[in-house]
Short mmCIF file of C-alpha atoms and ligand atoms in Angstrom, two decimals:
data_model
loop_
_atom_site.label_atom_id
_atom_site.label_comp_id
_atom_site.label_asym_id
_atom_site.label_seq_id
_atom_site.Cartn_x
_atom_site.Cartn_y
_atom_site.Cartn_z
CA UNK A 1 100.04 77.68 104.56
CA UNK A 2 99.35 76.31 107.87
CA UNK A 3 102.06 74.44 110.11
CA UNK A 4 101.05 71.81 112.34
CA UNK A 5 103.80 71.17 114.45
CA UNK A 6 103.62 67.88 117.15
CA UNK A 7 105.81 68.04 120.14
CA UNK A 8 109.04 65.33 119.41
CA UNK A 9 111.99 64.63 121.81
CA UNK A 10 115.28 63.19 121.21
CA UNK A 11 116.57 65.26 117.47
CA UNK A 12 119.74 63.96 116.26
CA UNK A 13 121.72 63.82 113.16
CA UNK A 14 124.03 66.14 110.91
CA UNK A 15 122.74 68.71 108.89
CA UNK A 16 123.84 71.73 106.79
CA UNK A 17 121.99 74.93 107.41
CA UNK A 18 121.42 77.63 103.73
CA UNK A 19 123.90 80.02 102.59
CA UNK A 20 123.90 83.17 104.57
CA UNK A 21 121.67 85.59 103.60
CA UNK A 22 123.88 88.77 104.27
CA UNK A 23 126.17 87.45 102.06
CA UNK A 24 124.30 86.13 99.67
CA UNK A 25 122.38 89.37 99.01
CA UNK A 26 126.18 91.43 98.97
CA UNK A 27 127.06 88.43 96.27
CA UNK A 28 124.79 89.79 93.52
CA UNK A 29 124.92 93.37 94.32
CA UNK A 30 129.28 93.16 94.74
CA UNK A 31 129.26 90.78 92.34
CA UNK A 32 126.90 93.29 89.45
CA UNK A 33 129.33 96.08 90.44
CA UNK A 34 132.58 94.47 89.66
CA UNK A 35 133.91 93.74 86.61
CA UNK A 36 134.11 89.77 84.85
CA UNK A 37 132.25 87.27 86.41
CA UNK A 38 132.25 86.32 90.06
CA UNK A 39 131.23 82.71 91.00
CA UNK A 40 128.65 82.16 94.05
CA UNK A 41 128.53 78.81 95.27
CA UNK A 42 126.47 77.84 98.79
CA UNK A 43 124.13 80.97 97.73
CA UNK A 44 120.57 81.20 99.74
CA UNK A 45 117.66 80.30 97.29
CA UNK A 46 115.19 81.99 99.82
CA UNK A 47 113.03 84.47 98.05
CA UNK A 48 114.21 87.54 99.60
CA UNK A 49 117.70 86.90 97.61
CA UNK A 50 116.07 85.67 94.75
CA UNK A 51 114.50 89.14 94.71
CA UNK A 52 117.75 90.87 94.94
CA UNK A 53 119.20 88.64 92.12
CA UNK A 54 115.93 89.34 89.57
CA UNK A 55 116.46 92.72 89.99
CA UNK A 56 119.71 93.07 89.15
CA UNK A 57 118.73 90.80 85.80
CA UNK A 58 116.19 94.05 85.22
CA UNK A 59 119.15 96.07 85.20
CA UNK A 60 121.19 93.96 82.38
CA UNK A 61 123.25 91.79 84.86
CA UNK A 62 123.87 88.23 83.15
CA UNK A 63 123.15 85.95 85.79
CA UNK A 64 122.94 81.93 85.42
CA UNK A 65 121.65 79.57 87.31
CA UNK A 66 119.22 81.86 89.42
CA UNK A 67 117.39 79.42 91.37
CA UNK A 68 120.11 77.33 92.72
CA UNK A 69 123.06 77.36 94.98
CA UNK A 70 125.71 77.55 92.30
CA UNK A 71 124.87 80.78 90.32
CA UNK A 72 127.61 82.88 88.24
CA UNK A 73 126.93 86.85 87.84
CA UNK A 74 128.66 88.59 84.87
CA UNK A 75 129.47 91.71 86.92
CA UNK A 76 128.88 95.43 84.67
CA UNK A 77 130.89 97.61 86.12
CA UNK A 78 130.50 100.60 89.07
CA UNK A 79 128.71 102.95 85.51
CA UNK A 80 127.25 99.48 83.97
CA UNK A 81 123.70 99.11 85.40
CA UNK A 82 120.67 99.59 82.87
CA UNK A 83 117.47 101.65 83.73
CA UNK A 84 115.26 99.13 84.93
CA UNK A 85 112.20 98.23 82.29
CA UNK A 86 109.71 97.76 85.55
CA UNK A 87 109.73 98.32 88.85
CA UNK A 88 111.91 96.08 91.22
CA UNK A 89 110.14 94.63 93.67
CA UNK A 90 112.22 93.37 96.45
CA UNK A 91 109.09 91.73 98.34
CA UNK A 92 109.68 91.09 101.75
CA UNK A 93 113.62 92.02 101.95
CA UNK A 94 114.96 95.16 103.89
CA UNK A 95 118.37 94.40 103.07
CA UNK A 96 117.30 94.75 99.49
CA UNK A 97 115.64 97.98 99.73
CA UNK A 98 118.10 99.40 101.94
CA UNK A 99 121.65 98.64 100.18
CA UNK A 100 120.34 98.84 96.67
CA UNK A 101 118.75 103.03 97.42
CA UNK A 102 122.54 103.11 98.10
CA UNK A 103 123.27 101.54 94.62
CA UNK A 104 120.78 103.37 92.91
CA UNK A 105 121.07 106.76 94.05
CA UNK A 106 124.15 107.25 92.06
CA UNK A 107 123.44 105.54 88.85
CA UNK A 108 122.64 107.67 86.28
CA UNK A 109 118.85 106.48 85.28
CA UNK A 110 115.35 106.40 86.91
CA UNK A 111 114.35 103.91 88.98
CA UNK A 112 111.13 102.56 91.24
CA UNK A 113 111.64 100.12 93.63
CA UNK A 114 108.83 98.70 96.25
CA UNK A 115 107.92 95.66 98.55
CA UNK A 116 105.20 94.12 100.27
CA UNK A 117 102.79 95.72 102.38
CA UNK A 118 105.30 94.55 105.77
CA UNK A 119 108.35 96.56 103.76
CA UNK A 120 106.10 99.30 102.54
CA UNK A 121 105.91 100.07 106.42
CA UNK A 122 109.43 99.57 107.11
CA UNK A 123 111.13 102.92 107.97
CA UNK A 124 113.62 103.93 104.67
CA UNK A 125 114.27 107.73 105.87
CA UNK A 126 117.53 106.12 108.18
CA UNK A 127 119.06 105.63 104.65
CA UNK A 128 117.46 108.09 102.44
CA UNK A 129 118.44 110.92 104.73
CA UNK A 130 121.74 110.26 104.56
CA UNK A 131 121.83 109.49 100.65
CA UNK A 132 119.92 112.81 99.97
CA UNK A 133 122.85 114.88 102.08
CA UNK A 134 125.05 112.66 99.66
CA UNK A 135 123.09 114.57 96.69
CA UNK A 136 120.59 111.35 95.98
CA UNK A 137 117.27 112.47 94.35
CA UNK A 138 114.86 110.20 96.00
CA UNK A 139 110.58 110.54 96.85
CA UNK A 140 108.45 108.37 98.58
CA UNK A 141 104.89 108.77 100.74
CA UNK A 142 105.76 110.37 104.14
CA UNK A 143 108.89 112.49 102.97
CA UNK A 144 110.71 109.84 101.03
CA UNK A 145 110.54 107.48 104.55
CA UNK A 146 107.86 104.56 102.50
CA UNK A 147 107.73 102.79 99.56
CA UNK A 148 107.43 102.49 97.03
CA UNK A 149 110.44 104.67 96.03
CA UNK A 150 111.17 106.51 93.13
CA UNK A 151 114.84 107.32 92.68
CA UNK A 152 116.41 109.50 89.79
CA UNK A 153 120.31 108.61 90.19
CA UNK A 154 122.46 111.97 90.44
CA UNK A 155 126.32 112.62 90.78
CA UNK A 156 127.40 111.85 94.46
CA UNK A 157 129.47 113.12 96.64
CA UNK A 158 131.16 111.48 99.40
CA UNK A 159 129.71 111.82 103.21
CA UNK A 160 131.10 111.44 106.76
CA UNK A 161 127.81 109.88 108.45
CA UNK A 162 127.11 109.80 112.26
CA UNK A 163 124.42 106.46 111.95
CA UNK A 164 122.36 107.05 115.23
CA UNK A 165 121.57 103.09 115.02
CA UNK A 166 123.70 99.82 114.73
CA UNK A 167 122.61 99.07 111.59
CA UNK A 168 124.56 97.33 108.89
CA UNK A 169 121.84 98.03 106.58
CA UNK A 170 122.52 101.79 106.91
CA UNK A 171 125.86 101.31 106.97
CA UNK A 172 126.07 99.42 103.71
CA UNK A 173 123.77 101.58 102.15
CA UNK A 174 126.05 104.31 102.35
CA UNK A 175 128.91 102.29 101.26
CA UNK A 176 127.81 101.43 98.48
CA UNK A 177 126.45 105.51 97.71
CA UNK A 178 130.24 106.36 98.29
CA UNK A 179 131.64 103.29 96.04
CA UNK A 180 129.92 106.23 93.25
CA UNK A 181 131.47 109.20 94.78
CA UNK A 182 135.14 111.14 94.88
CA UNK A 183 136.99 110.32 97.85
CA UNK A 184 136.52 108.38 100.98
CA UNK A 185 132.88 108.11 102.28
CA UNK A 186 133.09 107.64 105.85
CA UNK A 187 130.40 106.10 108.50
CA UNK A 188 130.64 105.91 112.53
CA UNK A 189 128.53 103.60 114.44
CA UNK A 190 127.10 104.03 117.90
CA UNK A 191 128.15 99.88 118.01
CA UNK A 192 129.78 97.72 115.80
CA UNK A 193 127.19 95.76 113.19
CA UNK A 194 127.86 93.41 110.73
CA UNK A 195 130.62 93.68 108.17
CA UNK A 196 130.32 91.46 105.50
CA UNK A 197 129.96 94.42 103.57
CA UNK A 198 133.14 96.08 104.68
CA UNK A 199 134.85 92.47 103.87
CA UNK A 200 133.63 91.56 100.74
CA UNK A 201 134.42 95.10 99.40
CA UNK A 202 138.12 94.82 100.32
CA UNK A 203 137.55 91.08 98.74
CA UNK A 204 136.86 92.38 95.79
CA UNK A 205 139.63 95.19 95.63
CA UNK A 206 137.91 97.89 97.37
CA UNK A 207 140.26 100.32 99.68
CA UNK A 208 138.54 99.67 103.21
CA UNK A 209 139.36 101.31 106.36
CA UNK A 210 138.40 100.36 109.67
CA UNK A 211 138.69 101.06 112.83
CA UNK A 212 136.84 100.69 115.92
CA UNK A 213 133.34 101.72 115.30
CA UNK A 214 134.48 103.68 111.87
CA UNK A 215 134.40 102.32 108.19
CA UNK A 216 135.67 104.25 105.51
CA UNK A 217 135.72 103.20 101.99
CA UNK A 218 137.54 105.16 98.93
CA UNK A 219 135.44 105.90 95.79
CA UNK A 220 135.32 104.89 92.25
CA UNK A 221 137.34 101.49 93.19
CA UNK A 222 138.11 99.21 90.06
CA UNK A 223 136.03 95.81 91.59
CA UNK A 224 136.88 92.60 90.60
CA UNK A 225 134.44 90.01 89.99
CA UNK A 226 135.72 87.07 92.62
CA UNK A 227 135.04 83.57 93.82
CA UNK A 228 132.84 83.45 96.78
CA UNK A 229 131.61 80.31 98.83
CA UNK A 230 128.50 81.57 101.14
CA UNK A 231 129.17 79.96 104.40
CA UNK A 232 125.87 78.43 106.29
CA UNK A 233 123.82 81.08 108.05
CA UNK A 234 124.26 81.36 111.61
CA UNK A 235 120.74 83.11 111.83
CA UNK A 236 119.26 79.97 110.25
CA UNK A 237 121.37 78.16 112.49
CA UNK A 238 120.05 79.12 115.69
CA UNK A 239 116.56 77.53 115.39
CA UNK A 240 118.37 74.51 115.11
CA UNK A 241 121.01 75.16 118.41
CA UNK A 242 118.15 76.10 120.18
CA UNK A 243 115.80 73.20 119.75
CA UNK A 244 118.76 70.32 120.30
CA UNK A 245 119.74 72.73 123.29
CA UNK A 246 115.82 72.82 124.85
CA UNK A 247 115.08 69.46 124.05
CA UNK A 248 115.75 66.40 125.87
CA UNK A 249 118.41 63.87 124.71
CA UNK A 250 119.57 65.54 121.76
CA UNK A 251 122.61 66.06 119.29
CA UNK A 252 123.23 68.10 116.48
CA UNK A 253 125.93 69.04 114.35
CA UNK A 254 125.12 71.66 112.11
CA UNK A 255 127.71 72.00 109.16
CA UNK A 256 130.05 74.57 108.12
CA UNK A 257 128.30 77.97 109.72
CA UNK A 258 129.81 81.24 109.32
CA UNK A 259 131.08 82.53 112.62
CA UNK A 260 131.71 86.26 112.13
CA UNK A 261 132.47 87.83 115.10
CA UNK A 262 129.82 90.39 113.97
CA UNK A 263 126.99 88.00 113.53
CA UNK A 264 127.94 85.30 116.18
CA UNK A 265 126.52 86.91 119.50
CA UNK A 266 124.25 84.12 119.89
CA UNK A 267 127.41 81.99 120.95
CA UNK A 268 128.36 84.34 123.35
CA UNK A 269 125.32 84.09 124.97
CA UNK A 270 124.47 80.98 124.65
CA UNK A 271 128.21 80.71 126.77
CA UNK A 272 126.24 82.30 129.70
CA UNK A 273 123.99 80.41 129.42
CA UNK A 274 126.02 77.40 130.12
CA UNK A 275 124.97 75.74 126.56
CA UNK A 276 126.68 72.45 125.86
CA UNK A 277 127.60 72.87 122.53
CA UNK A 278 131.73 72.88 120.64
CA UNK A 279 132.92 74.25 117.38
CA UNK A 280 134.49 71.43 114.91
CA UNK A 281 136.97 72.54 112.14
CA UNK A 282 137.70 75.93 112.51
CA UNK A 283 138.73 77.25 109.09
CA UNK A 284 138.30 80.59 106.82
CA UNK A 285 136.60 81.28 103.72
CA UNK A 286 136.57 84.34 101.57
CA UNK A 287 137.82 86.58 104.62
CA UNK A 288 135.15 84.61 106.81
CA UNK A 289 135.22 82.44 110.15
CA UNK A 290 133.66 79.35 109.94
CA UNK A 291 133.19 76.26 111.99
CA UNK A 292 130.72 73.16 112.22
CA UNK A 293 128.77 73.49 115.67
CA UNK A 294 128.16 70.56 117.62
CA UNK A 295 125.15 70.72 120.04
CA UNK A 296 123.52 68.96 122.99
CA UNK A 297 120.80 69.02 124.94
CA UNK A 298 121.64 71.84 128.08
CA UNK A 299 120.24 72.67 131.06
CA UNK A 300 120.40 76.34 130.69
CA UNK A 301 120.86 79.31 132.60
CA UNK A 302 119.19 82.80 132.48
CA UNK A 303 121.02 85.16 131.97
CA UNK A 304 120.54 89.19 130.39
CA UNK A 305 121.41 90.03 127.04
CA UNK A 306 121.98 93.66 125.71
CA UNK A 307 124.22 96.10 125.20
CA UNK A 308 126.77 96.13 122.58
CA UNK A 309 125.75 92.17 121.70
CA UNK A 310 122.69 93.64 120.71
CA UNK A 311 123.51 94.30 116.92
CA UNK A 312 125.40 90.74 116.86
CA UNK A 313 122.72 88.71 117.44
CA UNK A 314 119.23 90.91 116.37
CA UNK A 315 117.68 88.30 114.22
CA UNK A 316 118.66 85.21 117.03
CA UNK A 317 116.26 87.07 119.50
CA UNK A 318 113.08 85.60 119.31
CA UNK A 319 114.49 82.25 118.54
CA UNK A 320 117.04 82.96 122.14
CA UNK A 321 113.69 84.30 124.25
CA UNK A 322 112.09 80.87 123.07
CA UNK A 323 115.67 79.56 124.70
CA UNK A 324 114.68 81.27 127.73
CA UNK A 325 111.27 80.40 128.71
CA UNK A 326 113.38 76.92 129.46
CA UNK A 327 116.26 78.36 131.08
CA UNK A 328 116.40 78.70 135.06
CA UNK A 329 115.74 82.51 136.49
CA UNK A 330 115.27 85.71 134.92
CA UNK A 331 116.08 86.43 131.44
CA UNK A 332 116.39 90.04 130.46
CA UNK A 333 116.48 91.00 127.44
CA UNK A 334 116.95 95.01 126.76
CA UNK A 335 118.37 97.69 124.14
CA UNK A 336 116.70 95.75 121.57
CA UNK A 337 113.95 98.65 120.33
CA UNK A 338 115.52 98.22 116.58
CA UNK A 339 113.27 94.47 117.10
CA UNK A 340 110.05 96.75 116.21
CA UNK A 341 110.62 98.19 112.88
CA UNK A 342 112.06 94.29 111.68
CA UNK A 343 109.40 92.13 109.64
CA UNK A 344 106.88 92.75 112.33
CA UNK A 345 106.91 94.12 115.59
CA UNK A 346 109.07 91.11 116.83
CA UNK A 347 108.92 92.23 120.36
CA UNK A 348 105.12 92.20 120.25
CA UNK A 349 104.82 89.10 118.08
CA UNK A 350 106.72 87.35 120.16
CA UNK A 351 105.05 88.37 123.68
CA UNK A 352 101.69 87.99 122.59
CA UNK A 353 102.65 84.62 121.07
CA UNK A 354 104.58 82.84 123.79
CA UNK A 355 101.28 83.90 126.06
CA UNK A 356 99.40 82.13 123.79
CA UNK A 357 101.58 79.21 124.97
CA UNK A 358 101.12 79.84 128.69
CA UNK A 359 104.49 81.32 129.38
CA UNK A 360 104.54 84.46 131.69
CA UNK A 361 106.49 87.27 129.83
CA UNK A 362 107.16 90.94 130.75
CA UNK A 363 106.56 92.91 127.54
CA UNK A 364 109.25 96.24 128.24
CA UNK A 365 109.46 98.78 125.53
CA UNK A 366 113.32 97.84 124.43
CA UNK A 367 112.79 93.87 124.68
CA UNK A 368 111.05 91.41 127.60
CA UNK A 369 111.83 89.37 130.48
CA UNK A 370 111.08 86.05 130.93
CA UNK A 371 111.44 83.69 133.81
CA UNK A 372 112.21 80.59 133.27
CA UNK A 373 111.95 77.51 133.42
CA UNK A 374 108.18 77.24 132.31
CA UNK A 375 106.31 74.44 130.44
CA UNK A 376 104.97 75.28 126.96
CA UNK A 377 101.02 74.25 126.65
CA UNK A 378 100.12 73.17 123.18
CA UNK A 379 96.93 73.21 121.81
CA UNK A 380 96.63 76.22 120.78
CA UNK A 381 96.67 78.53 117.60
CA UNK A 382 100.06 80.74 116.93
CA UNK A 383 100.58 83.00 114.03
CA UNK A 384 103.38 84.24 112.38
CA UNK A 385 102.63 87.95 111.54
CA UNK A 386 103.95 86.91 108.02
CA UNK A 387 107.31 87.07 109.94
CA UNK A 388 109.98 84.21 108.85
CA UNK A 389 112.08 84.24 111.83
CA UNK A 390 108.73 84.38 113.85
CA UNK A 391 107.04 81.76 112.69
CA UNK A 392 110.53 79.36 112.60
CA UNK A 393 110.60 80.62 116.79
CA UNK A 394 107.30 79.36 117.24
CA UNK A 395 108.21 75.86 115.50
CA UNK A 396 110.86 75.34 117.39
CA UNK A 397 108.62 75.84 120.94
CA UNK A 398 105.77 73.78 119.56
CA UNK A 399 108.74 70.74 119.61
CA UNK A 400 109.13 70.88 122.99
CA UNK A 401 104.50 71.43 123.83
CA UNK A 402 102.49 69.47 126.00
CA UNK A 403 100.25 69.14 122.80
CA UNK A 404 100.17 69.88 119.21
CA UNK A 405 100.05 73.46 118.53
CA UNK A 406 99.11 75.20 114.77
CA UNK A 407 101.14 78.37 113.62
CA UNK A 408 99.20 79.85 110.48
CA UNK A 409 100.73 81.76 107.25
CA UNK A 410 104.03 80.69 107.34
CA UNK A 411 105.02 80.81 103.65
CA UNK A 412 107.39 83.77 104.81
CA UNK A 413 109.53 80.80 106.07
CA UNK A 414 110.64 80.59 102.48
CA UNK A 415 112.14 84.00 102.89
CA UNK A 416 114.92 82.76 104.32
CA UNK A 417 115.18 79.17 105.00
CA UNK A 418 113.45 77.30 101.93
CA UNK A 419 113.97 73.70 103.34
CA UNK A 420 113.58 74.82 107.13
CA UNK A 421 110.30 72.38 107.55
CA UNK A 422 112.42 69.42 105.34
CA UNK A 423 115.05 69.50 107.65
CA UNK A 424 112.88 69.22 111.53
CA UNK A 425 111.24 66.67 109.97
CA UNK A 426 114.86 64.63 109.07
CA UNK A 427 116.03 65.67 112.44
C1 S3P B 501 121.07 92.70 107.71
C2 S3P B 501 121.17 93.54 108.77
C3 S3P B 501 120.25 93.50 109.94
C4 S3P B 501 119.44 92.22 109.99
C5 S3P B 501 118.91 91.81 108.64
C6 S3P B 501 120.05 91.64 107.65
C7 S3P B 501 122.04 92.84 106.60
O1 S3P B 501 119.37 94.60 109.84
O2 S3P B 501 118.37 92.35 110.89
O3 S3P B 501 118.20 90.59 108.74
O4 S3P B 501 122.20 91.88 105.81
O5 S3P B 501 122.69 93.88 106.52
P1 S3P B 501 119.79 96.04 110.40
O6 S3P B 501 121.07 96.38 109.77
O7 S3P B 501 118.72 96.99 109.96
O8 S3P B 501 119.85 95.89 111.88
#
């Protein structure tokens, strides 16, 4: 599908943002592992959950209402899973691949799981490495690094892992391996990612440790199927921020986000950059921060972003260097490299795309530079690499073009906000 976006000014009104998609994924998979039934309300129908959810149904979890936001999983069990009939395709979902070679590796059947062709690229040797040194039996094409991959489950035994990245993919990967294994399984971070996986393990009964940059997590835990209520995803969020922020004579309130610490770097930046925004009703949920966000229109300030934010705000980055091409001076944005092996090349994507709209952008090997401000030309054709979070970035610019501007294939938008096109055009 095509998008045709015209420029608009002036976007107002109240709206409520999907469930999370971290914890929405970590729902099912918690949720399968634990025993009795856990209830999921707020959960993301974008497909790259969905995906997670079906495949757990190929394994013999109960689930009902699959499809909608209220959905109730009868948990199996750590030992309960099934060997899987076909293969589980997770389509376009990393987090899927990634946490459930974790699941898989110890369960004691054979297994195939695989993507699309933009997963099937995606590099799966950060968390089949580790799993193998945790006794996992896994091959794939280039060493066990691509899908598809074939997994026979074997006994595990528990790990102390050094992750060279911030990655809470890896990180919950290995979790969940050491969930299946004697004693504690351990993992140290080189910075702090996020930890819904760390918090909805303890949720459920787990024994979680952390400290600073370590997580450890005992084995063989008795989980507890649970009530959970998926806050609003701050990822999905920021498109929204951003566009009342960069447009003139705008409000927003965007309703009942989840504010993490882990995931809400955007905030912090958006702080530097002298954003005009306030956080309503501060409450917790199920071990998580949230908050409504109330946003106006800003004149911004550039400012750099990197460092240990990095990992708190990875997905919010080409929506935030969108933020700066209208923000006065130099943006820098740097220690981002991890942006390459996402979706698409989102460093690329993004460069060659915000040319495409006149703006002057330094492409730099760990992120790009932008100085700002600088008027957005319309007119033109964008595309979205079959990247979600691109093609919602290049949305939210066209709103603020001198003329209309196309963005082609952007189904992928339905990876992770289904009703992101519904709710620009209420706004
Ligand atoms: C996710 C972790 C992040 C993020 C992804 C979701 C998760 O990936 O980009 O969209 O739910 O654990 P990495 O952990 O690989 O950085």
């Amino acid at each position: 599908m095509d998008l045709k976006v015209q420029p608009k000014s002036s976007l107002r009104g109240n709206i409520k943002m999907p469930g999370d998609k971290s914890i929405s994924h970590r729902s099912v998979m918690i949720g399968s592992l634990a025993a009795g039934k856990t209830e999921v309300s707020g959960f993301l129908t974008g497909e790259d959950c969905l995906n997670t959810a079906k495949a757990f149904q190929n394994m013999g979890v109960k689930i009902e209402g699959l499809g909608s936001e209220e959905m109730v999983i009868h948990g199996v069990g750590l030992n309960g899973l099934q060997e899987p009939e076909s293969i589980l395709d997770v389509g376009n979902s990393g987090t899927s691949m990634r946490l459930m070679l974790g699941i898989l590796s110890g369960q004691d059947f054979y297994s195939v799981i695989t993507g699309d062709e933009s997963l099937s690229q995606r590099p799966m040797a950060r968390v089949t490495d580790p799993l193998k040194e945790m006794g996992a039996e896994i091959y794939g094409r280039d060493n066990g690094n691509l899908a598809p991959l074939t997994v026979r489950g074997q006994e595990l035994t528990n790990l102390e892992y050094d992750s060279p990245v911030a990655s809470a993919q890896v990180k919950s990967c290995i979790l969940l391996a050491g969930l299946q294994a004697d004693g504690a399984t351990i993992v140290n971070e080189p910075e702090k990612s996020r930890d819904h996986t760390e918090r909805m393990l303890e949720y459920f009964g787990a024994e979680v440790e952390v400290s600073g940059l370590q997580v450890s997590v005992k084995g063989r835990p008795a989980l507890k199927g649970k009530k959970i209520t998926v806050p609003s995803d701050i990822s999905s969020a920021a498109f929204f921020l951003v566009a009342a922020l960069i447009n003139q004579d705008s409000e927003l309130v965007l309703e009942n986000v989840g504010l993490n610490p882990t995931r809400a770097g955007i905030l912090e930046v958006l702080d530097e950059m002298e954003a005009d925004y306030e956080l309503l009703d501060e409450r917790l949920e199920n071990k998580e921060p949230i908050a409504d966000i109330k946003v106006k229109s800003s004149d911004l300030k550039a400012t750099t972003i990197g460092g240990e934010v990095i990992p708190k705000l990875i997905d919010e980055i080409p929506i935030l260097a969108v933020a700066a091409t209208q923000a006065e001076g130099r943006t820098v944005i740097k220690d981002a490299a991890e942006l390459r092996v996402k979706e698409t090349d989102r460093i690329s994507a993004m460069v060659t795309e915000l040319k495409k709209l006149g703006i002057e952008v330094e492409e730099k090997e760990d992120g790009m530079i932008i100085e700002g401000p600088q008027s957005i030309q319309g007119g033109v054709q964008c595309q979205s690499y079959g990247d979600h979070r691109i093609a919602m970035s290049l949305a939210v610019a066209g709103l603020i073009a001198k003329e209309d501007i196309v963005i082609t294939n952007t189904d992928c938008i339905k990876t992770s906000f289904p009703n992101f096109i519904d709710l620009i055009d209420e706004i």
